[in-house]
Coordinates of C-alpha atoms and ligand atoms in Angstrom, one line a residue:
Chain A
X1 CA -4.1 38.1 -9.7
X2 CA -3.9 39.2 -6.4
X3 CA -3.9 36.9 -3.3
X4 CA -5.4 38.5 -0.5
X5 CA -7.2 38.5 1.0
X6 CA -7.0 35.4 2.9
X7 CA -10.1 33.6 4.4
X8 CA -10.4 31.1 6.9
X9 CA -13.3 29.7 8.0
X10 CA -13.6 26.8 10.8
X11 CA -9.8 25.6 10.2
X12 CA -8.6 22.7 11.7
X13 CA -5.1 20.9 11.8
X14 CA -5.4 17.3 13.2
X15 CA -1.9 14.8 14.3
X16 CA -2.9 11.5 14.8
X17 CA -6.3 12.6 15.7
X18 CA -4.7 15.7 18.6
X19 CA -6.4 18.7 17.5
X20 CA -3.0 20.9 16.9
X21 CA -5.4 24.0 16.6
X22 CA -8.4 25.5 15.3
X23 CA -11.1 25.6 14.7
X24 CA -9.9 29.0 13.4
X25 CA -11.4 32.0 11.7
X26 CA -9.7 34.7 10.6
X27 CA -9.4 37.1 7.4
X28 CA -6.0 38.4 6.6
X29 CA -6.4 41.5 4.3
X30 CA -4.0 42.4 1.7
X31 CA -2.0 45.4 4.1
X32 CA 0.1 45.5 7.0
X33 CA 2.2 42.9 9.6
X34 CA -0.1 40.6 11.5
X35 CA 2.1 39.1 14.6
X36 CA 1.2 35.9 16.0
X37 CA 1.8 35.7 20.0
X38 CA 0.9 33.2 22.4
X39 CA 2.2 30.9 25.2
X40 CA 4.7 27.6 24.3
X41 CA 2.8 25.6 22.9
X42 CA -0.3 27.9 22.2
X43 CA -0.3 26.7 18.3
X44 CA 1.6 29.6 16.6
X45 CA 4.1 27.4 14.7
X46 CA 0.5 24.7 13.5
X47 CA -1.4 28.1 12.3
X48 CA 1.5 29.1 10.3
X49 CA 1.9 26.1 8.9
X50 CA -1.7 25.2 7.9
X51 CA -2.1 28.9 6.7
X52 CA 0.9 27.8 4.3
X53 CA -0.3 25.1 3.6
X54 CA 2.3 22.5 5.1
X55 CA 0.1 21.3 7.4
X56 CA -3.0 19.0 6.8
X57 CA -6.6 20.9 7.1
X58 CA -8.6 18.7 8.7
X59 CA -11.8 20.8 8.5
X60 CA -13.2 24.1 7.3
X61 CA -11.5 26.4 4.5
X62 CA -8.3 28.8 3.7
X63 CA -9.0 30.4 0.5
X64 CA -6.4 33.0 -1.4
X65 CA -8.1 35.3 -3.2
X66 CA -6.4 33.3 -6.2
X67 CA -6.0 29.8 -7.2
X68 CA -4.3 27.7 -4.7
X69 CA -1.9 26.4 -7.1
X70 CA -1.2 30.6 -7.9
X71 CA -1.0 31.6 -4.3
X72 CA 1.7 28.3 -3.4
X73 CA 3.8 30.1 -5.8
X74 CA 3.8 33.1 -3.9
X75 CA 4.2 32.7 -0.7
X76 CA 7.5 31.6 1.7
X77 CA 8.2 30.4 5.2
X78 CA 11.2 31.0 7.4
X79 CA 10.9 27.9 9.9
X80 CA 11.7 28.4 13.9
X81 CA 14.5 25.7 13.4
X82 CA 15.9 27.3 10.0
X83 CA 16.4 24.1 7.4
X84 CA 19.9 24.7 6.3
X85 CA 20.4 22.7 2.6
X86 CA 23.6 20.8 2.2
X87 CA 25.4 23.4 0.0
X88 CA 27.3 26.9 0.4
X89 CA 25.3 29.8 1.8
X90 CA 25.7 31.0 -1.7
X91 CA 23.5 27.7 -3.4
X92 CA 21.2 27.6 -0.7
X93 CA 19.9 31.6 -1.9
X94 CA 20.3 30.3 -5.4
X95 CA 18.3 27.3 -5.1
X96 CA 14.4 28.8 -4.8
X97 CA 15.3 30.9 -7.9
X98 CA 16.6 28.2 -9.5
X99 CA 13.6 25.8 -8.8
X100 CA 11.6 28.9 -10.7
X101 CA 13.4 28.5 -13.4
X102 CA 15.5 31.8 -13.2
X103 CA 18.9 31.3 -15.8
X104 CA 22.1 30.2 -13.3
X105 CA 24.1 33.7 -13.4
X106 CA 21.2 35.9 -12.5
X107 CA 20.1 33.5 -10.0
X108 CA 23.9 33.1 -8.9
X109 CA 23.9 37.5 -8.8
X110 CA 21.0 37.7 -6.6
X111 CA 22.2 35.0 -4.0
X112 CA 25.4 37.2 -3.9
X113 CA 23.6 40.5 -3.3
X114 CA 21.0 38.7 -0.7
X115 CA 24.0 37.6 1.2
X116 CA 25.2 40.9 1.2
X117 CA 22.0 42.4 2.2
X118 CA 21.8 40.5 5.5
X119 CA 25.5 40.5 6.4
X120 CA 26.7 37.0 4.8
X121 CA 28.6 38.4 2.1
X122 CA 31.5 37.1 4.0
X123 CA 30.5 33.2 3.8
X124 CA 28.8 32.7 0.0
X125 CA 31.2 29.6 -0.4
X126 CA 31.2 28.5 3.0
X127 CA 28.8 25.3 3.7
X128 CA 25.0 26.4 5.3
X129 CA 25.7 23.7 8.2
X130 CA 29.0 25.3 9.7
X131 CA 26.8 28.8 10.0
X132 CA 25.9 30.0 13.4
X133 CA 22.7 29.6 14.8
X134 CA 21.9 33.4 14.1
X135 CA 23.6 33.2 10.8
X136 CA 21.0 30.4 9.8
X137 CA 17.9 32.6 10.7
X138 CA 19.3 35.4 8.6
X139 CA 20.3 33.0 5.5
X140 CA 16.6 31.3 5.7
X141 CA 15.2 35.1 5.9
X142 CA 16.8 36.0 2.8
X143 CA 16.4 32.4 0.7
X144 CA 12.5 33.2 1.4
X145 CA 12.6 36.9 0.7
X146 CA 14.5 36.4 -2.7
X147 CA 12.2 35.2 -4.8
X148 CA 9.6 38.5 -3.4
X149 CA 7.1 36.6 -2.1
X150 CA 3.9 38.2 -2.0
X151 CA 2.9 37.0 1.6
X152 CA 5.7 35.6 3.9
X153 CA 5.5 33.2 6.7
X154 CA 8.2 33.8 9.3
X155 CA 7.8 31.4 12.9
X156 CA 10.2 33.3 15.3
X157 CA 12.5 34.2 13.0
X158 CA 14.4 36.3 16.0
X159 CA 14.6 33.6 18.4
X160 CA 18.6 33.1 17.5
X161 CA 19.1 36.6 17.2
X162 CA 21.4 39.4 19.1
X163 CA 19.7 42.8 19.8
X164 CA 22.0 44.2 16.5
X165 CA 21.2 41.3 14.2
X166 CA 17.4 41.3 15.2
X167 CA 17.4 45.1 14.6
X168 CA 19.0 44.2 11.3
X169 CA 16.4 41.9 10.4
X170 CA 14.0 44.2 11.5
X171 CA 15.1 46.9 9.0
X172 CA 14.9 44.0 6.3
X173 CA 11.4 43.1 6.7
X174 CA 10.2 46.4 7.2
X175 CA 11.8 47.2 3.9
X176 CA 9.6 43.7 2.2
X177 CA 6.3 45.2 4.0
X178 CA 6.9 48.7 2.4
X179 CA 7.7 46.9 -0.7
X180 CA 4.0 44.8 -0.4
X181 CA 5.6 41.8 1.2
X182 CA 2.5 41.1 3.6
X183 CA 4.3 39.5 6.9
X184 CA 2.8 36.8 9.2
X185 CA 5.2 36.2 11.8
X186 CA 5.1 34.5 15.4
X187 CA 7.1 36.0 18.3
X188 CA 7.8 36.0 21.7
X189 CA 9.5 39.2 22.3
X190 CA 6.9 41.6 23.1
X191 CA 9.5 44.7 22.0
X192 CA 8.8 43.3 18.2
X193 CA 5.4 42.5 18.3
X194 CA 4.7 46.5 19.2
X195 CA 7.5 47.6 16.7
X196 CA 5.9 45.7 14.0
X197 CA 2.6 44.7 14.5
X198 CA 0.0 46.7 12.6
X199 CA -2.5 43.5 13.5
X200 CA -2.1 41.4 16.6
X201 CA -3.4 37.5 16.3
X202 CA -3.3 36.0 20.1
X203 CA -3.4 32.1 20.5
X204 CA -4.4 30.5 23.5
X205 CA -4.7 26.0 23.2
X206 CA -4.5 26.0 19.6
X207 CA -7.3 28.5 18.8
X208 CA -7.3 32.2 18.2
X209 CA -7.9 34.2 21.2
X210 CA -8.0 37.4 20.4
X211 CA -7.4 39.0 17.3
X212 CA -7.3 43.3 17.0
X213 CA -5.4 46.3 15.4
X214 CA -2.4 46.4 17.0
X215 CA -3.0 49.5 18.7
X216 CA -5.7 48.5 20.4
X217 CA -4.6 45.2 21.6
X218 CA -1.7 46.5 23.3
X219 CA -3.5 49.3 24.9
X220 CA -6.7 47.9 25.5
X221 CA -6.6 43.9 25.4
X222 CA -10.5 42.8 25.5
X223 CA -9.3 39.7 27.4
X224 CA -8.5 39.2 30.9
X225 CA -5.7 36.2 29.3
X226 CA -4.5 38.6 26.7
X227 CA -4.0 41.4 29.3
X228 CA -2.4 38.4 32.0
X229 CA 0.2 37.9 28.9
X230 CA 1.5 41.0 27.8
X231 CA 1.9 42.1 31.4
X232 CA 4.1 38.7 31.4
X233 CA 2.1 36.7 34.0
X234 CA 1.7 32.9 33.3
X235 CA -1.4 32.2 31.5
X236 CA -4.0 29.3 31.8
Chain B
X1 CA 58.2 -20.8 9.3
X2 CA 60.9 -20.1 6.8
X3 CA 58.4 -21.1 4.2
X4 CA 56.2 -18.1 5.2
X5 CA 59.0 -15.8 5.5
X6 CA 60.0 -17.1 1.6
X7 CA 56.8 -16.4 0.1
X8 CA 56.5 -13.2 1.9
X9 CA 59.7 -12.0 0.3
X10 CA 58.7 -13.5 -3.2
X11 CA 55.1 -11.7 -2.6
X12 CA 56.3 -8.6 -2.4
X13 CA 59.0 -8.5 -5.2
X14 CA 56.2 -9.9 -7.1
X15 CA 54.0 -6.6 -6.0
X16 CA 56.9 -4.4 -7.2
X17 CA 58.1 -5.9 -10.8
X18 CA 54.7 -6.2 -11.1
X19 CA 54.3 -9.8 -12.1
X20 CA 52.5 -10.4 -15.1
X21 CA 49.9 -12.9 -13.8
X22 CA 49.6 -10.4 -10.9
X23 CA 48.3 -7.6 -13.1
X24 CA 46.2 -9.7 -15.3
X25 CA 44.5 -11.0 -12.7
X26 CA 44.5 -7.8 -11.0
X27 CA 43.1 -6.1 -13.7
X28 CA 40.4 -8.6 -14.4
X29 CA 39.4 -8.3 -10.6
X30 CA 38.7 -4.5 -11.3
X31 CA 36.8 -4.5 -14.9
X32 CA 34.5 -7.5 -13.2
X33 CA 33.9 -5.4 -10.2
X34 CA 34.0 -2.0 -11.1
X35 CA 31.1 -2.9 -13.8
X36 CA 29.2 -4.7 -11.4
X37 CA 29.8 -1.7 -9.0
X38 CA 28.2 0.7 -11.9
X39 CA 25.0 -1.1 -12.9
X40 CA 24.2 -1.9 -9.1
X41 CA 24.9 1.7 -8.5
X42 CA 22.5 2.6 -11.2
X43 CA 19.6 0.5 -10.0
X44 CA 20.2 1.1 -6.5
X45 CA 20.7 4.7 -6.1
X46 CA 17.6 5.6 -8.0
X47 CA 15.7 2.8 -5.6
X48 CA 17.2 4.3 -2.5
X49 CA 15.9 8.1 -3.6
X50 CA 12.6 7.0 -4.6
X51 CA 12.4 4.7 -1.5
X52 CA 13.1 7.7 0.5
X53 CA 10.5 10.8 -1.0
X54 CA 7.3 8.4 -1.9
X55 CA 5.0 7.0 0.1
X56 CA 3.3 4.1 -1.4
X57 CA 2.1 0.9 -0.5
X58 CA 4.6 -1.1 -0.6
X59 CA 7.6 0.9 1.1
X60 CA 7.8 -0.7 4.1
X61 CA 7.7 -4.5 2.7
X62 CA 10.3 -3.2 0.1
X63 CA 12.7 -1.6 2.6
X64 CA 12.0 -4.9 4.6
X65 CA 13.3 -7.2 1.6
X66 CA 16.1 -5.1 0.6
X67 CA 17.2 -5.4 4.1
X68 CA 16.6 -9.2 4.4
X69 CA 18.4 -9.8 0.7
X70 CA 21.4 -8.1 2.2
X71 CA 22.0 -11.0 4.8
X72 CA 21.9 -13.4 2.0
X73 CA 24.6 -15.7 1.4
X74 CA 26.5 -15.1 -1.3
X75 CA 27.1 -18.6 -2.5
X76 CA 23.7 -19.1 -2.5
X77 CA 23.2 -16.2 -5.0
X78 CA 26.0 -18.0 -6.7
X79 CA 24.0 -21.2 -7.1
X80 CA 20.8 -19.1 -8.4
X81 CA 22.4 -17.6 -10.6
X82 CA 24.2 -20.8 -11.8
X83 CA 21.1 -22.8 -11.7
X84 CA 19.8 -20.0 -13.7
X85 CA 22.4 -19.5 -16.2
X86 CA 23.4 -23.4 -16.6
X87 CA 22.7 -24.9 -20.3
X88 CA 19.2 -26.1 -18.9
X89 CA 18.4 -23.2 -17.4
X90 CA 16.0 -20.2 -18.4
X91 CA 18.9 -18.4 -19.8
X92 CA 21.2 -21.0 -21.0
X93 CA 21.0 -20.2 -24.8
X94 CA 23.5 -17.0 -23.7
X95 CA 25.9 -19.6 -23.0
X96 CA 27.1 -17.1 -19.8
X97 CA 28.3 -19.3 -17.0
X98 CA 31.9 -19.5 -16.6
X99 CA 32.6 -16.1 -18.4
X100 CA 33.1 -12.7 -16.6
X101 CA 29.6 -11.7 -17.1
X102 CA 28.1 -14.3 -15.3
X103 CA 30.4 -12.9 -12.1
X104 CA 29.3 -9.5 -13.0
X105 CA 25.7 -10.9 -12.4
X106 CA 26.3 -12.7 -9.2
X107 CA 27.9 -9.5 -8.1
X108 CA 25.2 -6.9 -8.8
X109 CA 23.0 -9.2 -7.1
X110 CA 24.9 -9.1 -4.2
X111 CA 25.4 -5.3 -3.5
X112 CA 22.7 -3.9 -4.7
X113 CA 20.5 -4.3 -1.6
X114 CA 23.5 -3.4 0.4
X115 CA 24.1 -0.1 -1.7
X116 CA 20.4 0.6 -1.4
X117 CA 19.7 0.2 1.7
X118 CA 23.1 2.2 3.0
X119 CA 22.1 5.0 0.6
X120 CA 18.1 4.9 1.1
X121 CA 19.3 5.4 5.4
X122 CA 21.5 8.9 4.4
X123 CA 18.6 9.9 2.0
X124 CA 16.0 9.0 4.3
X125 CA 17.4 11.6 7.4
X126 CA 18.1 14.1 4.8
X127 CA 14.5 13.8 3.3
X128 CA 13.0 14.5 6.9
X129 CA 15.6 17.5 6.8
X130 CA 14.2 18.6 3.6
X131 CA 10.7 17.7 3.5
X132 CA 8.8 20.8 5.0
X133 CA 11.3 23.5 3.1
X134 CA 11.2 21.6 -0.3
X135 CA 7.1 21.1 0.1
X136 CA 6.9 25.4 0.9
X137 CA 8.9 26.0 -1.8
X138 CA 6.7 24.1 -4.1
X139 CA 9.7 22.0 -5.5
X140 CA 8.1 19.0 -8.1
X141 CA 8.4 15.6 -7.5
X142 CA 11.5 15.4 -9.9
X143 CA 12.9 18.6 -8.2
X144 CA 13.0 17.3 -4.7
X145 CA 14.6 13.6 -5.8
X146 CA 17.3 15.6 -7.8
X147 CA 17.7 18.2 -4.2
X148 CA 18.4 15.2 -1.8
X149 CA 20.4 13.3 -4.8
X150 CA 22.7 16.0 -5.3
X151 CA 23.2 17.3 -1.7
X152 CA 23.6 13.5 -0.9
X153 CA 26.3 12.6 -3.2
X154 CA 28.8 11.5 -0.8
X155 CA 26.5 9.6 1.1
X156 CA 25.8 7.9 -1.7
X157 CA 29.4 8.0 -3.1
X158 CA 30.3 6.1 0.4
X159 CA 27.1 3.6 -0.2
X160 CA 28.8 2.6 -3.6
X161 CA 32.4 1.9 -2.3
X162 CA 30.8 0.1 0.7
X163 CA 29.5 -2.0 -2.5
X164 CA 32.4 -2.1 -3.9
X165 CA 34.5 -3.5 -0.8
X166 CA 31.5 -6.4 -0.5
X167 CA 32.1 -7.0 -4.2
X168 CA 36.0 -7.1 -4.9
X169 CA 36.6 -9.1 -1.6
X170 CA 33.6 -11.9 -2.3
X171 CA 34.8 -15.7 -3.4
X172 CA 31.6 -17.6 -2.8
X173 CA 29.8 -16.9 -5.4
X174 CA 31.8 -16.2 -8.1
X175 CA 34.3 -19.1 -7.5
X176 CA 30.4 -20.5 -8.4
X177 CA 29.8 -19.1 -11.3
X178 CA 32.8 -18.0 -13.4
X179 CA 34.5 -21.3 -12.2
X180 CA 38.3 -19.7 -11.5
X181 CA 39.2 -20.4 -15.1
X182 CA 42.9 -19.0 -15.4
X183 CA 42.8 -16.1 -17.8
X184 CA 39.4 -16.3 -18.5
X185 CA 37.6 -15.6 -15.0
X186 CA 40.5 -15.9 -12.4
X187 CA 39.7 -13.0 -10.2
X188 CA 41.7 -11.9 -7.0
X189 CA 40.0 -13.8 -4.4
X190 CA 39.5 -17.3 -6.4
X191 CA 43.1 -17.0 -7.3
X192 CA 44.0 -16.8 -3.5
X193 CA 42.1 -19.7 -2.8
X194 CA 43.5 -22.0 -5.3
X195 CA 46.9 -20.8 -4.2
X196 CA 46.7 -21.6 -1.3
X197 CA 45.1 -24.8 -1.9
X198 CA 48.3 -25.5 -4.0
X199 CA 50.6 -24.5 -1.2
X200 CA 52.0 -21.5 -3.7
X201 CA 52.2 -18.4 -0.6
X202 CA 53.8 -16.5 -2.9
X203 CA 51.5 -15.7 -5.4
X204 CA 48.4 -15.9 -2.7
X205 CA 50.3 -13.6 -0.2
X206 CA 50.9 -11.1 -3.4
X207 CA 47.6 -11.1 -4.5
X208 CA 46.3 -10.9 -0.7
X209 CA 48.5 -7.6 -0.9
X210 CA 46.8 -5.9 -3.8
X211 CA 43.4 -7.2 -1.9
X212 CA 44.1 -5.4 1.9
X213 CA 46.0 -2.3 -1.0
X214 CA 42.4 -1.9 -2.3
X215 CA 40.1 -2.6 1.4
X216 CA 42.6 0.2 2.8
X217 CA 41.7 2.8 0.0
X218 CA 38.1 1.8 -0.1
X219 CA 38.1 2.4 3.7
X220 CA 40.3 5.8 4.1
X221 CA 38.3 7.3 1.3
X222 CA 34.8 6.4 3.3
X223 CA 36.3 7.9 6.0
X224 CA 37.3 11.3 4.1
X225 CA 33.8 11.3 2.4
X226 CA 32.5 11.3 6.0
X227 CA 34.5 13.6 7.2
X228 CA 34.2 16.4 4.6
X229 CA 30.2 15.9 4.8
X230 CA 30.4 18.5 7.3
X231 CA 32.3 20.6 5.8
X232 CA 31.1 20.2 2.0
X233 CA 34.1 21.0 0.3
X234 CA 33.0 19.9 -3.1
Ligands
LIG1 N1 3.7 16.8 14.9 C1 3.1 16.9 16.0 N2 2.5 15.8 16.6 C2 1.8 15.9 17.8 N3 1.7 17.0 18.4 C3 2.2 18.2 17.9 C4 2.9 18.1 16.7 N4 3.3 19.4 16.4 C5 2.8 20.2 17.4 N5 2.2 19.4 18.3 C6 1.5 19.9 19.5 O1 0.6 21.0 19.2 C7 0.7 22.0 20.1 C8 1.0 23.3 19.4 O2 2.3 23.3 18.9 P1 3.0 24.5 18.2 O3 4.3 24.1 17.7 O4 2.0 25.0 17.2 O5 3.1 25.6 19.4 P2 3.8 27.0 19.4 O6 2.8 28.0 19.8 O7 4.5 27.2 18.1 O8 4.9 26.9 20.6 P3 6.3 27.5 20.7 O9 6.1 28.9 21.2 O10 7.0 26.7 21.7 O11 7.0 27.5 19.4 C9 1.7 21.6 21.1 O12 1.1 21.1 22.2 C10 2.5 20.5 20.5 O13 3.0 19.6 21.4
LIG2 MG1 6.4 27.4 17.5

């Protein structure tokens, strides 16, 4: 079964009462790379999360166009601090394929030719928490593309990166969206968002701003905030 | 002064003919400890892990007791358990005090709280490192106790031989309950106390050797096990 499209209606994440953000609407249809942009603090990293579903709704719905229990199965998140397991880089790309149940030596095969893919192929047996900072980002990239994920969270996933890495990881996901990997990722750098944006999501005080084709919102920005931020004034 | 520079000598040749009484006594130290060192471990590891993924009602007040049990006195647990195991008490029909399992019993008592509470603080940071990636990979209950057990294994390795340290060095409470009954429950540290009660350096200083022997290895290997954490060479 297919799992978009996604629908939210009236979403709300609560902490101890703070709205973190919502409410939110918002329909994420099954094509294309919706970016997520916003101020610090706008609520980029709390939509992700409650879209995944690691983060407590409060109010209001997300539905998958499948069962929830289906659509968990199918989805991954690359965290802005990566989450680097206590094992080599090699265990730490086995271990979601492993949790699925995929037989040791295939899972073991795949890990290698992931590391490869994103340039670790040099460090499978070295431990995940010596890696760089940048080597993280790209190790938690391929740990959540492995297991082809159908729809794939990713909260600045470039933050750590140099301009070649970054273009590298570029290359990567565009290769998962051509391959039906729908992408929801937050950014800062503006040079991404219009490289890979087909769908623009802008957060302002933990509620959706402005949401357009991507197209339009860089040229035309329907908000005096939107237009404020992409121009790179401070916005209020 | 020449008294203490005797036994000293006559400790150490003892230490390297390897004196008979020595290794028996020796030897009895480590089967009494090393078992009580495995069944803590088993109950207390286990504790720490589920301590450390599940919420429930009770965490908080559990944590708090295994905490408060680990300042107790170990002579006292040597007088419960005697009380307990004593020919009127509820378990006198084993006929257990004064053998090695009675000690073995005093002992678990003693370092399981210690062992679990050590362990349940690694597991507890490594938990908040693993919550959010193990919840968004949809790992099962059983899944994510067996992630943080695994990738804590040195942590946990170091929270056993902490226990084992506590255990090997205690007197109180075994002197208690297995009664320092020569070749029957004569362990390391009740040897060295009736020793020196006798005025016999010798033997106490030699035995007090094997004692600091072991503390030392317990001590450099904690402090490898830290040290290779980082690194994760095995
Ligand atoms: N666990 C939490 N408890 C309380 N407040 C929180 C918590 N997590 C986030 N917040 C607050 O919610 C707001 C939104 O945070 P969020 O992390 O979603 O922002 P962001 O857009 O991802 O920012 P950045 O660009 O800095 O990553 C912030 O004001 C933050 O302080
Ligand atoms: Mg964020």
């Amino acid at each position: 079964m297919p799992l978009m499209p996604l629908t939210v209606k009236q979403a709300v994440s609560r902490r101890r009462g703070q709205v973190l953000v919502g409410p939110v609407d918002l329909t994420l249809t099954p094509e294309g790379v919706t970016i997520v942009i916003g101020p610090n603090g706008s609520g980029k990293t709390s939509l992700l999360r409650m879209l995944h579903g690691i983060a407590r709704l409060n109010a209001g719905t997300i539905d998958w166009a499948c069962p929830l229990e289906e659509a968990r199965e199918k989805q991954a998140f690359v965290f802005q601090t990566p989450v680097m397991m206590r094992r080599s880089v090699r265990d730490n790309l086995a271990y979601p394929l492993l949790l699925g149940g995929t037989p040791k030596q295939e899972a073991r095969n795949k890990a290698e030719h992931w590391a490869e893919k994103v340039g670790l192929g040099n460090f499978l047996t070295r431990q995940a928490t010596v890696l760089s900072g940048g080597e993280r980002q790209k190790l938690a990239i391929a740990r959540a593309l492995i297991r082809d994920p159908e729809v794939l969270f990713l909260d600045e996933p470039c933050a750590a990166l140099d301009g070649r890495a970054m273009r590298e990881v570029e290359e990567i996901l565009q290769t998962a969206a051509k391959g039906g990997t729908r992408l929801v990722m937050s950014t800062h750098n503006m040079g991404q968002a219009r490289r890979l944006a087909t769908e623009v999501v802008f957060m302002l005080n933990g509620k959706i701003h402005e949401c357009a084709p991507a197209a339009t919102f860089f040229e035309t920005p329907s908000t005096p905030q939107a237009h404020a931020f992409l121009r790179g004034d401070i916005v209020e | 002064m020449s008294d203490l520079w005797n036994g000293l000598c006559q400790a150490f040749w003892m230490v390297v003919t390897l004196d008979a009484d020595l290794v028996e006594i020796t030897l009895r130290s480590l089967r009494v400890t090393l078992s009580a060192l495995l069944i803590a471990s088993l109950i207390a590891l286990p504790l720490a892990a589920f301590l450390s993924v599940r919420r429930f009602r009770f965490r908080r007040a559990t944590i708090a007791v295994m905490n408060a049990l680990m300042g107790l006195p170990p002579v006292v647990v040597g007088l419960l358990v005697y009380i307990v195991l004593s020919r009127s008490g509820p378990f006198g029909v084993f006929g257990l005090l004064f053998t090695p399992t009675a000690m073995i019993i005093a002992q678990v008592i003693i370092i399981v709280p210690l062992i679990a509470s050590i362990a349940h603080q690694s597991l507890r940071e490594l938990w908040s490192d693993y919550h959010d990636l193990l919840i968004s990979m949809n790992a099962t209950q059983s899944q994510r106790v067996r992630a943080i057990l695994w990738d804590g294994r040195r942590a946990l390795l170091t929270a056993a031989l902490a226990g084992f340290g506590r255990a090997i060095g205690e007197v109180g409470a075994i002197m208690v309950v297995g009664g320092n009954i020569d070749h029957v429950t004569r362990v390391l540290t009740t040897a060295i106390a009736l020793e020196t009660g006798k005025g016999d350096f010798a033997l106490a200083l030699s035995l007090g050797f094997v004692l600091i022997a072991m503390a030392i290895a317990v001590n450099i290997a904690i402090h490898w096990l830290t040290r290779t954490e980082q690194e994760g060479r095995w």
